[in-house]
Amino acid sequence: KNEVEQSPQNLTAQEGEFITINCSYSVGISALHWLQQHPGGGIVSLFMLSSGKKKHGRLIATINIQEKHSSLHITASHPRDSAVYICAVHYTGNQFYFGTGTSLTVIP
Amino acid sequence: DSGVTQTPKHLITATGQRVTLRCSPRSGDLSVYWYQQSLDQGLQFLIQYYNGEERAKGNILERFSAQQFPDLHSELNLSSLELGDSALYFCASSVGGAGGFGGETQYFGPGTRLLVL
């Protein structure tokens, strides 16, 4: 009922490529977060969305509430973008669930 | 550097023991969140405190407890440790969160790596 599904699980791209990571959820949410986890383990919050689209540098996040789907796009990918990207949703009722993550490797 | 500090960085202990993990939030943040990341379960939300009071509870085991002190730092206590408790434990903080979280950016600490032998 509260599943969060991410795809793909693993992604390898050449430097400069446009990358898309997808996240689907099953019921109504209050907010959706995109997180980046570096190889050393540290986690950084990239975006928090409840509707529409947000952009920060080369990163763009969109959410479609009706389709229960969010995407994270990286334009002009760079090796320093290599990390695990995690989608997390806040369901009403104050519960927070994480996707299993997408491991991205960008090759120079 | 997120401004959130966690101690210790690493902890090795034995089954049946009890440990305390500590988190200091960013200056001015009132909410603290605790998460567990294990290889088989991924990231899981454990519990949130806002200004000293429990605000939201996730998949926290009865053997685990947390509290937030008047100076807003938080401690996560893990007791009767089992091998399966070996994981990375993160805390995060946010400015508000009085109504539970979801609507705010969270700032994550570097984590405490717990190994139970």
CSV table of C-alpha atoms in Angstrom, one decimal:
chain,number,residue,atom,x,y,z
A,1,LYS,CA,0.0,0.0,0.0
A,2,ASN,CA,2.8,2.4,0.8
A,3,GLU,CA,5.3,1.2,-1.7
A,4,VAL,CA,7.7,3.5,-3.4
A,5,GLU,CA,9.2,2.2,-6.6
A,6,GLN,CA,12.2,3.6,-8.3
A,7,SER,CA,13.7,2.8,-11.7
A,8,PRO,CA,16.2,2.1,-13.0
A,9,GLN,CA,18.0,0.3,-10.1
A,10,ASN,CA,21.4,0.9,-11.8
A,11,LEU,CA,22.3,3.4,-14.5
A,12,THR,CA,25.6,4.0,-16.3
A,13,ALA,CA,25.9,7.1,-18.5
A,14,GLN,CA,28.6,8.8,-20.5
A,15,GLU,CA,29.6,12.3,-19.4
A,16,GLY,CA,27.3,14.9,-20.9
A,17,GLU,CA,24.3,12.6,-21.2
A,18,PHE,CA,20.8,13.5,-20.1
A,19,ILE,CA,19.7,11.3,-17.2
A,20,THR,CA,16.2,10.5,-15.9
A,21,ILE,CA,15.4,8.6,-12.7
A,22,ASN,CA,11.8,7.7,-12.0
A,23,CYS,CA,9.8,7.3,-8.8
A,24,SER,CA,6.2,6.0,-8.5
A,25,TYR,CA,4.1,5.8,-5.4
A,26,SER,CA,0.8,4.2,-4.6
A,27,VAL,CA,-1.4,6.5,-2.6
A,28,GLY,CA,-1.8,10.2,-1.9
A,29,ILE,CA,1.2,12.0,-0.5
A,30,SER,CA,1.9,15.2,1.3
A,31,ALA,CA,5.4,15.7,-0.2
A,32,LEU,CA,8.1,13.8,-2.1
A,33,HIS,CA,11.8,14.2,-1.5
A,34,TRP,CA,14.8,13.4,-3.7
A,35,LEU,CA,18.0,12.6,-1.9
A,36,GLN,CA,21.5,12.0,-3.0
A,37,GLN,CA,23.8,9.6,-1.2
A,38,HIS,CA,27.5,9.9,-1.9
A,39,PRO,CA,29.8,6.9,-2.1
A,40,GLY,CA,31.1,7.8,1.4
A,41,GLY,CA,27.6,7.5,2.8
A,42,GLY,CA,26.6,11.1,3.3
A,43,ILE,CA,23.1,12.1,2.4
A,44,VAL,CA,22.1,15.4,0.9
A,45,SER,CA,18.5,16.6,0.3
A,46,LEU,CA,18.2,17.7,-3.3
A,47,PHE,CA,14.5,18.6,-3.6
A,48,MET,CA,11.2,18.6,-1.7
A,49,LEU,CA,8.2,18.7,-4.0
A,50,SER,CA,4.4,18.7,-3.4
A,51,SER,CA,3.5,19.8,-7.0
A,52,GLY,CA,4.9,21.0,-10.3
A,53,LYS,CA,8.6,21.3,-11.0
A,54,LYS,CA,11.8,22.6,-9.3
A,55,LYS,CA,15.2,23.3,-10.8
A,56,HIS,CA,18.6,23.7,-9.1
A,57,GLY,CA,21.6,24.0,-11.4
A,58,ARG,CA,21.7,21.0,-13.7
A,59,LEU,CA,19.1,19.1,-11.7
A,60,ILE,CA,15.3,19.2,-12.4
A,61,ALA,CA,12.6,17.5,-10.4
A,62,THR,CA,9.0,17.1,-11.5
A,63,ILE,CA,6.0,15.5,-9.9
A,64,ASN,CA,2.6,14.5,-11.4
A,65,ILE,CA,0.2,14.1,-8.5
A,66,GLN,CA,-2.6,12.6,-10.6
A,67,GLU,CA,-0.3,9.9,-12.0
A,68,LYS,CA,1.6,9.5,-8.7
A,69,HIS,CA,4.9,9.8,-10.4
A,70,SER,CA,8.0,11.9,-10.0
A,71,SER,CA,11.2,12.2,-12.1
A,72,LEU,CA,14.6,13.5,-11.4
A,73,HIS,CA,16.5,14.8,-14.4
A,74,ILE,CA,20.2,15.5,-14.6
A,75,THR,CA,21.3,17.6,-17.6
A,76,ALA,CA,24.9,17.4,-19.0
A,77,SER,CA,25.9,14.7,-16.5
A,78,HIS,CA,29.3,14.7,-14.9
A,79,PRO,CA,31.3,12.1,-13.1
A,80,ARG,CA,30.8,14.0,-9.9
A,81,ASP,CA,27.1,13.2,-10.2
A,82,SER,CA,27.9,9.5,-9.6
A,83,ALA,CA,25.9,8.6,-6.4
A,84,VAL,CA,22.8,6.8,-5.3
A,85,TYR,CA,19.6,8.8,-5.8
A,86,ILE,CA,16.8,8.0,-3.4
A,87,CYS,CA,13.1,9.0,-3.7
A,88,ALA,CA,11.2,9.4,-0.4
A,89,VAL,CA,7.6,10.1,0.1
A,90,HIS,CA,5.7,11.5,3.0
A,91,TYR,CA,2.3,9.9,3.2
A,92,THR,CA,-0.6,11.5,5.0
A,93,GLY,CA,-0.6,10.1,8.5
A,94,ASN,CA,3.0,11.1,9.1
A,95,GLN,CA,4.7,8.2,7.6
A,96,PHE,CA,7.8,8.4,5.5
A,97,TYR,CA,8.9,5.7,3.0
A,98,PHE,CA,12.0,5.4,0.9
A,99,GLY,CA,12.6,3.9,-2.5
A,100,THR,CA,15.4,1.4,-2.9
A,101,GLY,CA,17.6,3.9,-4.7
A,102,THR,CA,19.1,4.3,-8.2
A,103,SER,CA,22.9,3.9,-8.4
A,104,LEU,CA,24.2,6.2,-11.0
A,105,THR,CA,27.7,6.0,-12.5
A,106,VAL,CA,28.8,8.7,-15.0
A,107,ILE,CA,31.9,7.7,-17.0
A,108,PRO,CA,34.2,10.4,-18.3
B,1,ASP,CA,28.9,20.2,5.8
B,2,SER,CA,25.2,20.2,6.7
B,3,GLY,CA,25.7,21.6,10.2
B,4,VAL,CA,24.2,18.4,11.8
B,5,THR,CA,26.7,16.5,13.9
B,6,GLN,CA,26.5,12.9,15.0
B,7,THR,CA,28.7,10.9,17.5
B,8,PRO,CA,30.3,8.5,17.5
B,9,LYS,CA,31.2,8.0,13.8
B,10,HIS,CA,31.7,4.2,14.3
B,11,LEU,CA,30.6,1.9,17.0
B,12,ILE,CA,31.5,-1.8,17.5
B,13,THR,CA,29.7,-3.7,20.2
B,14,ALA,CA,28.4,-7.2,21.0
B,15,THR,CA,25.0,-8.7,20.9
B,16,GLY,CA,22.9,-8.0,24.0
B,17,GLN,CA,24.6,-4.7,24.7
B,18,ARG,CA,23.1,-1.2,24.8
B,19,VAL,CA,24.4,1.8,23.0
B,20,THR,CA,23.5,5.5,22.7
B,21,LEU,CA,23.9,7.5,19.5
B,22,ARG,CA,23.9,11.3,19.7
B,23,CYS,CA,22.8,14.0,17.3
B,24,SER,CA,23.1,17.8,17.4
B,25,PRO,CA,20.9,19.5,14.9
B,26,ARG,CA,21.7,22.6,12.9
B,27,SER,CA,21.5,25.8,14.9
B,28,GLY,CA,17.9,27.0,15.0
B,29,ASP,CA,16.4,23.7,13.9
B,30,LEU,CA,13.6,22.4,16.1
B,31,SER,CA,13.0,18.9,14.6
B,32,VAL,CA,15.3,15.9,14.7
B,33,TYR,CA,14.6,12.7,12.7
B,34,TRP,CA,16.3,9.4,13.1
B,35,TYR,CA,16.8,6.9,10.2
B,36,GLN,CA,18.3,3.4,9.9
B,37,GLN,CA,20.0,2.2,6.7
B,38,SER,CA,20.8,-1.5,6.5
B,39,LEU,CA,21.9,-3.5,3.5
B,40,ASP,CA,18.8,-5.6,3.4
B,41,GLN,CA,16.1,-3.0,4.4
B,42,GLY,CA,17.5,0.1,2.8
B,43,LEU,CA,16.6,3.4,4.5
B,44,GLN,CA,13.8,3.4,7.1
B,45,PHE,CA,12.4,6.2,9.1
B,46,LEU,CA,12.5,5.6,12.8
B,47,ILE,CA,11.2,8.6,14.7
B,48,GLN,CA,10.8,12.4,14.7
B,49,TYR,CA,11.1,14.8,17.6
B,50,TYR,CA,10.0,18.4,17.5
B,51,ASN,CA,11.1,20.8,20.3
B,52,GLY,CA,11.4,18.0,22.8
B,53,GLU,CA,8.2,16.1,22.0
B,54,GLU,CA,7.7,13.0,19.9
B,55,ARG,CA,5.9,14.0,16.7
B,56,ALA,CA,6.0,11.0,14.4
B,57,LYS,CA,6.9,7.4,14.7
B,58,GLY,CA,8.0,5.0,12.0
B,59,ASN,CA,9.4,1.5,12.1
B,60,ILE,CA,11.1,1.8,15.4
B,61,LEU,CA,11.6,-1.3,17.4
B,62,GLU,CA,10.5,-1.5,21.1
B,63,ARG,CA,14.1,-2.1,22.0
B,64,PHE,CA,14.9,1.3,20.6
B,65,SER,CA,14.0,4.6,22.2
B,66,ALA,CA,14.9,8.2,21.6
B,67,GLN,CA,14.5,11.6,23.2
B,68,GLN,CA,15.2,15.2,22.5
B,69,PHE,CA,16.7,17.4,25.2
B,70,PRO,CA,16.0,21.1,26.1
B,71,ASP,CA,19.1,22.1,24.2
B,72,LEU,CA,17.5,20.3,21.2
B,73,HIS,CA,20.2,17.6,20.8
B,74,SER,CA,18.8,14.1,20.5
B,75,GLU,CA,19.8,10.6,21.6
B,76,LEU,CA,18.8,7.3,20.1
B,77,ASN,CA,19.2,4.4,22.5
B,78,LEU,CA,19.5,0.9,21.2
B,79,SER,CA,19.3,-2.0,23.6
B,80,SER,CA,19.4,-5.8,23.6
B,81,LEU,CA,21.3,-5.4,20.4
B,82,GLU,CA,21.1,-8.1,17.7
B,83,LEU,CA,23.2,-8.8,14.7
B,84,GLY,CA,20.5,-7.4,12.5
B,85,ASP,CA,20.8,-4.0,14.1
B,86,SER,CA,24.1,-3.5,12.4
B,87,ALA,CA,23.4,-0.5,10.1
B,88,LEU,CA,24.1,3.1,9.4
B,89,TYR,CA,22.1,5.4,11.6
B,90,PHE,CA,21.4,8.9,10.4
B,91,CYS,CA,19.8,11.8,12.0
B,92,ALA,CA,18.5,14.8,10.2
B,93,SER,CA,17.1,18.1,11.3
B,94,SER,CA,14.7,20.7,9.9
B,95,VAL,CA,13.6,24.2,11.0
B,96,GLY,CA,10.0,23.3,11.9
B,97,GLY,CA,8.0,20.2,11.6
B,98,ALA,CA,5.4,20.9,14.3
B,99,GLY,CA,2.8,19.1,12.2
B,100,GLY,CA,5.0,16.2,11.5
B,101,PHE,CA,7.4,16.3,8.6
B,102,GLY,CA,7.2,16.1,4.9
B,103,GLY,CA,6.9,19.7,4.0
B,104,GLU,CA,10.5,20.8,4.8
B,105,THR,CA,14.0,20.2,3.6
B,106,GLN,CA,15.9,18.0,6.0
B,107,TYR,CA,19.6,18.3,6.6
B,108,PHE,CA,21.4,15.0,7.3
B,109,GLY,CA,24.2,14.2,9.6
B,110,PRO,CA,27.2,12.1,8.5
B,111,GLY,CA,25.8,9.0,10.2
B,112,THR,CA,26.9,6.5,12.9
B,113,ARG,CA,28.0,3.1,11.6
B,114,LEU,CA,27.0,0.5,14.1
B,115,LEU,CA,28.5,-3.0,13.9
B,116,VAL,CA,27.1,-5.7,16.3
B,117,LEU,CA,29.2,-8.7,16.6
